[in-house]
C-alpha positions as CSV (number, residue, x, y, z in Angstrom):
1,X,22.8,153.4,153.3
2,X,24.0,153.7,149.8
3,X,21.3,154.1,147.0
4,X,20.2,150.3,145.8
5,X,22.0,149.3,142.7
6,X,20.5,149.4,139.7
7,X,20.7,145.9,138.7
8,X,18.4,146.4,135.3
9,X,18.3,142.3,134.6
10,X,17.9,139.5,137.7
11,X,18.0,135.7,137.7
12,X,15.1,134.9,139.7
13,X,15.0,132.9,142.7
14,X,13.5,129.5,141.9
15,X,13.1,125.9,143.8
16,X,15.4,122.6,142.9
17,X,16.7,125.0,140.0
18,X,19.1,127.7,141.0
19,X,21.7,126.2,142.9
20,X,25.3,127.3,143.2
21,X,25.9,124.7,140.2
22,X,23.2,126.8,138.1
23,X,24.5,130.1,139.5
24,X,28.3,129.2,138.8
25,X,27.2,128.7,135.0
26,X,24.6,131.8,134.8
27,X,27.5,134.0,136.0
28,X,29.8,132.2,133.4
29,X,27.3,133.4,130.9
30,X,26.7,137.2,132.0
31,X,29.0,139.2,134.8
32,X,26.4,141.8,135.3
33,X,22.9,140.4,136.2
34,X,21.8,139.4,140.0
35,X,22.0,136.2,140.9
36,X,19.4,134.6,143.7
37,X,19.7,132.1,145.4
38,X,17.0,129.3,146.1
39,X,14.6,130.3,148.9
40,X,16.2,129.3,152.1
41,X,14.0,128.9,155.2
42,X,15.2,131.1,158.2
43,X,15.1,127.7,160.6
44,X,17.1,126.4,157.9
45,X,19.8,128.4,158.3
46,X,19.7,129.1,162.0
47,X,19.5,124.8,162.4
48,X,21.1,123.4,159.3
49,X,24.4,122.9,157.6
50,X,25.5,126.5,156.5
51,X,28.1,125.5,154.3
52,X,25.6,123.1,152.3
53,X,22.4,125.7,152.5
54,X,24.9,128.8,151.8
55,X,27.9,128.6,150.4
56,X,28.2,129.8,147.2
57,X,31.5,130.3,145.0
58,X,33.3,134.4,145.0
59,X,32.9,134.6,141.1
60,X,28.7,134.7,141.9
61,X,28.8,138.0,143.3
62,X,26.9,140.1,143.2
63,X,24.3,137.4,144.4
64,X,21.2,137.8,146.5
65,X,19.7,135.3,149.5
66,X,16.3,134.3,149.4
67,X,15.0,133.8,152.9
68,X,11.5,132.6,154.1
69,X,10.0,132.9,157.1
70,X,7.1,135.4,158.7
71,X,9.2,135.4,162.4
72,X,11.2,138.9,162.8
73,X,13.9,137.7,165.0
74,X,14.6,134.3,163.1
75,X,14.6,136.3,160.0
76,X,16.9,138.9,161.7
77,X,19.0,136.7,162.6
78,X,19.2,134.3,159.4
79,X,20.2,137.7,157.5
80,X,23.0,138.5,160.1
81,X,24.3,135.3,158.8
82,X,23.8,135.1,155.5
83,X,25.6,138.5,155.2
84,X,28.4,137.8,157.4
85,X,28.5,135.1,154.8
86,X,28.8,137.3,152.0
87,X,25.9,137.7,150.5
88,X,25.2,140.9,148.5
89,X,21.4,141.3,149.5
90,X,18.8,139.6,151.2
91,X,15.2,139.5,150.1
92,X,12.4,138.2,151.5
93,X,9.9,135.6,149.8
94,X,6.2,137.3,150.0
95,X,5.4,135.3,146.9
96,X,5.7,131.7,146.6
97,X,2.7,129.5,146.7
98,X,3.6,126.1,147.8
99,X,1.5,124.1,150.2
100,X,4.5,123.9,152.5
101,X,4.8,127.7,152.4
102,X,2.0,128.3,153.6
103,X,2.1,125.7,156.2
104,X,4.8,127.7,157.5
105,X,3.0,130.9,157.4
106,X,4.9,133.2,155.1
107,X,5.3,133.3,151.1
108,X,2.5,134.5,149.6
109,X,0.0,134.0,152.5
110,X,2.0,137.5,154.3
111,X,0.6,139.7,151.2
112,X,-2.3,139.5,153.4
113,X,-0.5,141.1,156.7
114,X,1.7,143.7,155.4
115,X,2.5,144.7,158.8
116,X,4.1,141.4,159.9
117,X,6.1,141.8,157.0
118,X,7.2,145.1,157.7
119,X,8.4,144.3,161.0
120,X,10.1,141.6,159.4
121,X,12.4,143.8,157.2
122,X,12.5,146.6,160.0
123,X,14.5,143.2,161.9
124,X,16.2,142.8,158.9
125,X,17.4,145.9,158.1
126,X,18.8,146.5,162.1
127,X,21.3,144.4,162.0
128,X,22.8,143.9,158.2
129,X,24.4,147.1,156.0
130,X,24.0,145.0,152.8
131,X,20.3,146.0,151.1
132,X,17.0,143.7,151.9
133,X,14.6,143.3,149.6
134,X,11.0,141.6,149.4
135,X,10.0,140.0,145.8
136,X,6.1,139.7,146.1
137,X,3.0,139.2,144.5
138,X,0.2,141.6,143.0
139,X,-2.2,140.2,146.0
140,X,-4.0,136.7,146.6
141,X,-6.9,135.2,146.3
142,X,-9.7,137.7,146.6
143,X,-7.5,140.7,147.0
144,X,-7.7,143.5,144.9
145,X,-4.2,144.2,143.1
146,X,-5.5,148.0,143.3
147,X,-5.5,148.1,147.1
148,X,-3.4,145.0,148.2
149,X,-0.2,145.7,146.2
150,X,0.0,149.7,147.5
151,X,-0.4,148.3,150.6
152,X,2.5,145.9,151.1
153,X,5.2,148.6,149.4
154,X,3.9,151.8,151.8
155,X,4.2,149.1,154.6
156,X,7.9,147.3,153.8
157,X,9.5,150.7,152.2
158,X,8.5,152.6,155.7
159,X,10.2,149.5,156.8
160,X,13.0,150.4,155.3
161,X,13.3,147.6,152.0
162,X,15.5,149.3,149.8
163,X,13.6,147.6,146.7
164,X,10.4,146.0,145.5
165,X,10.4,142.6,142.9
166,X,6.9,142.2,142.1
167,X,5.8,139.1,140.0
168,X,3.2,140.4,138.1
169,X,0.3,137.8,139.0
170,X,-2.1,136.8,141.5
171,X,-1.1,133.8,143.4
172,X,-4.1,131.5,144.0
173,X,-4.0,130.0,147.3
174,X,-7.0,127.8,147.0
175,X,-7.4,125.9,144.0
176,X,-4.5,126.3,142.1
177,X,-1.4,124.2,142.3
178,X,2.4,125.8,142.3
179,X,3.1,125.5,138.9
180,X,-0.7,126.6,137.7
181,X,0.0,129.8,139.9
182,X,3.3,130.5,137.8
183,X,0.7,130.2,134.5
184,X,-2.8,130.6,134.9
185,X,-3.1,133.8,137.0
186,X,-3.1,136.3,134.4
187,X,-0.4,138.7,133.8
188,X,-1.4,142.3,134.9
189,X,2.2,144.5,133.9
190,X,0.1,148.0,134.3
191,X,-0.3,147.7,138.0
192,X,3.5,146.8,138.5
193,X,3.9,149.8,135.6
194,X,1.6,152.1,137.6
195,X,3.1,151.0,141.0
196,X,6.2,152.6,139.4
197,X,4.7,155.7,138.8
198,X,3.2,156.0,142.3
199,X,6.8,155.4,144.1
200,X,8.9,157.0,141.2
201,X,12.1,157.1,144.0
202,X,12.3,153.7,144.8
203,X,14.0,150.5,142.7
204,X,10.9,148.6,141.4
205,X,11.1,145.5,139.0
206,X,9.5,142.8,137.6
207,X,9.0,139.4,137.1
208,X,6.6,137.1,135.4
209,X,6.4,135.5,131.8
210,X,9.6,137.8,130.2
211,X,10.9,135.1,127.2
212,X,13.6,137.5,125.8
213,X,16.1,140.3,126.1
214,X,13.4,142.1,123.8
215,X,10.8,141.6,126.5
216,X,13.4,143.0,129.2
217,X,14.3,146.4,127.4
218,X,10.9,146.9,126.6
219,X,9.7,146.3,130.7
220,X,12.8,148.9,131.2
221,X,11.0,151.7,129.8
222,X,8.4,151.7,132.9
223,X,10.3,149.9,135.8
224,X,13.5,149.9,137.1
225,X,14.8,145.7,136.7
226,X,13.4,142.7,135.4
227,X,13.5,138.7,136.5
228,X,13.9,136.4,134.3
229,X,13.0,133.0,135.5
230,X,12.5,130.0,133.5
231,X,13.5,131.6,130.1
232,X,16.8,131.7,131.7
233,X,16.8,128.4,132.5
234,X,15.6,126.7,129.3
235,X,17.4,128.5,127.1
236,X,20.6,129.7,129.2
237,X,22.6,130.6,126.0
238,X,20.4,134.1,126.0
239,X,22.5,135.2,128.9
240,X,25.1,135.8,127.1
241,X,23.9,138.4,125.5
242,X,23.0,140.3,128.8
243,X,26.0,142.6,129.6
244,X,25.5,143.9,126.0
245,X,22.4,144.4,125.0
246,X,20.8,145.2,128.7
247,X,23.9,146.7,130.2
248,X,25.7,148.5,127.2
249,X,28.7,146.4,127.9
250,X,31.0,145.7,124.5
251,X,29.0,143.4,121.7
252,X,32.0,140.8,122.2
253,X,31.6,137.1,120.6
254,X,31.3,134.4,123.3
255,X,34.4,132.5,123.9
256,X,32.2,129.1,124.5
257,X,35.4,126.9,125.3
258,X,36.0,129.0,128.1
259,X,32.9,128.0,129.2
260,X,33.6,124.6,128.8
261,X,36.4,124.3,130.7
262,X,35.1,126.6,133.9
263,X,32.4,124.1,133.9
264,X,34.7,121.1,133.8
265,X,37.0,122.1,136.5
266,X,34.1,123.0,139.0
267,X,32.2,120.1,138.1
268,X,35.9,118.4,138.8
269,X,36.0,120.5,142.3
270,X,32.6,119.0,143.1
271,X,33.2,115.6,142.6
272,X,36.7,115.7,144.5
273,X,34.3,117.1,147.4
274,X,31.8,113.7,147.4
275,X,29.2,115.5,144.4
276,X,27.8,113.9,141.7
277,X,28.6,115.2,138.0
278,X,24.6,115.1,137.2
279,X,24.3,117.9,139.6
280,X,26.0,120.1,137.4
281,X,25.3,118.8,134.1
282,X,21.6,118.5,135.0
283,X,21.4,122.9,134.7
284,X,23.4,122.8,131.5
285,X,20.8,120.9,129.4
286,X,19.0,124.7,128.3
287,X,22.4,125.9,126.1
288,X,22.6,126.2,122.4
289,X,18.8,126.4,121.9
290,X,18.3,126.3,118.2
291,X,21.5,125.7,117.3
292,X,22.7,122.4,114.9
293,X,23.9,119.6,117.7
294,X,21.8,120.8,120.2
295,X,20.2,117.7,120.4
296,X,22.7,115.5,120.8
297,X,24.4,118.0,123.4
298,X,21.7,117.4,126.0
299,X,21.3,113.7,124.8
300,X,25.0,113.2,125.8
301,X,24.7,115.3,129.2
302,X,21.3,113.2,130.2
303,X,22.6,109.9,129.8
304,X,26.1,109.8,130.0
305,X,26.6,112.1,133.4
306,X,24.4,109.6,135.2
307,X,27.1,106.5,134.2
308,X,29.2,104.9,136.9
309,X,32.3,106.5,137.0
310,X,31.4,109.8,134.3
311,X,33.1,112.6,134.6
312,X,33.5,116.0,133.4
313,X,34.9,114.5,129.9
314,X,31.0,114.3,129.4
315,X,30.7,117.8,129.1
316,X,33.6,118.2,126.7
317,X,31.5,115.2,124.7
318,X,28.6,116.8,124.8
319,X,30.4,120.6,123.7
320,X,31.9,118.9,121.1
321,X,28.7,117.7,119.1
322,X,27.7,121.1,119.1
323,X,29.2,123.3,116.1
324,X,30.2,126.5,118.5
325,X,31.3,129.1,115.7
326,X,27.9,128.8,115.0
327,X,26.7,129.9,118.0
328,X,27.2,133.5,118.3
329,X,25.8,134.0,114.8
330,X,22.8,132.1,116.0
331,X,22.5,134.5,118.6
């Protein structure tokens, strides 16, 4: 097995938000960084539509699958088919918090059996050649990060996980909501830092709280990648500084009407297929942060992609009251 690549900046993986609409524009934005998917149940894709749950257009790659799921043979065989799919890695959710997660017995809840969750990439691993991952937590609940966190890695990299995303906080099973757990837990870098140091061989990054591309390089001096998450949602536009500034790639000036129009024609492509244009305007709201017309930009792509009959002449509207030789000086 080749060694993991060394993907120094990921989108993470996050609920309702990245979609293959959000994707398609993230990789518009930046050619280097990982994409994830959503988290995908294993039953999901063993029972559901695959081409709705898993397809995904060629210009994503590379671009990782989220699975959930604590059974070893469902997960085995939801990998076989995301990768036959095409997917460029599969990593398994040890860190979400949702009530409905942990209904179903995985997320979060298996920081507390590392075992289970080693068997579950040992399934994993058998039967795909593209990596598999686990993104994870520090611990839960009472768990001491100290003990808990060492735990899980000795357990899944035995397994044979070829890499470690750690969000850097507790998640709070009890007593704290979904979206309190991706605030109020506080941040504790050091122990992903230190978690480094104790496996210096293997790919570790990091996730949690990063704003900024100054954030990333600065987490790049003690780990080997960072997640961004809703930073690169909010303000999308920082992307395109990422194959520069994170990846040493030429300090080019963004051709934004390029953009433009690789947004209209797939949002064109998804409306020829039965989509709505909202569900790719919708991800687009978080561009030009700062910058004069921004405003009015996601003023024109909230209300006018949600008309009767709008189409993807909204998002040349809403590009058009945004002055875009500004931009890259703004950035």
């Amino acid at each position: 097995m080749p060694e993991y690549p060394k993907y120094r900046l990921a989108i993470a993986p996050m609920m309702d938000w990245t979609d293959r609409h959000c994707r398609f524009l993230h990789r518009s934005l930046t050619k280097r960084a990982l994409l994830y998917t959503e988290m995908v149940v294993a039953d999901a894709v063993l029972h559901g539509d695959l081409e709705r749950l898993l397809g995904f257009d060629a210009c994503e790659h590379p671009v990782a699958l989220q699975l959930g799921g604590s059974d070893p043979e469902k997960l085995a065989k939801a990998a076989k088919i995301a990768a036959d799919y095409g997917y460029d890695e599969i990593n398994l959710n040890v860190g979400c918090p949702s009530d409905r997660v942990q209904s179903g017995a995985f997320g979060a809840c298996l920081m507390r059996e590392p075992e289970l969750v080693a068997r579950c990439v040992a399934a994993m691993k058998a039967v795909v050649d593209v990596p598999v991952t686990v993104k994870c937590r520090i611990g839960v609940d009472e768990q001491d990060p100290e003990t808990a966190l060492p735990a899980l890695a000795v357990a899944v990299l035995d397994a044979g996980a070829d890499a470690l995303w750690v969000h850097a906080r507790k998640a709070w099973l009890e007593g704290l909501s979904p979206k309190e757990n991706r605030d109020v837990p506080p941040l504790d870098y050091d122990r992903v830092y230190r978690l480094k140091q104790e496996f210096p061989n293997v790919f570790i990054g990091i996730n949690g709280g990063v704003v900024d591309l100054n954030q990333v390089l600065e987490h790049l001096n003690h780990v080997d990648g960072v997640m961004l998450g809703r930073a690169a949602y909010h303000n999308a536009s920082l992307l395109a500084e990422v194959d520069a500034r994170i990846y040493g790639e030429p300090d080019l000036p963004v051709d934004w009407t390029v953009i433009r129009d690789a947004m209209m024609a797939h949002a064109e492509a998804h409306m020829v297929s039965g989509g709505r244009l909202n569900h790719v305007t919708r991800h687009m709201v978080g561009l030009f942060q700062g910058v004069p017309g921004a405003r009015r930009f996601r003023q024109i792509l909230s209300t006018e992609s949600v008309r009767k009959g709008a189409g993807p002449e909204v998002i040349a509207e809403a590009f058009g009251a945004v002055d875009l030789s500004a931009i890259n000086e703004a950035a």
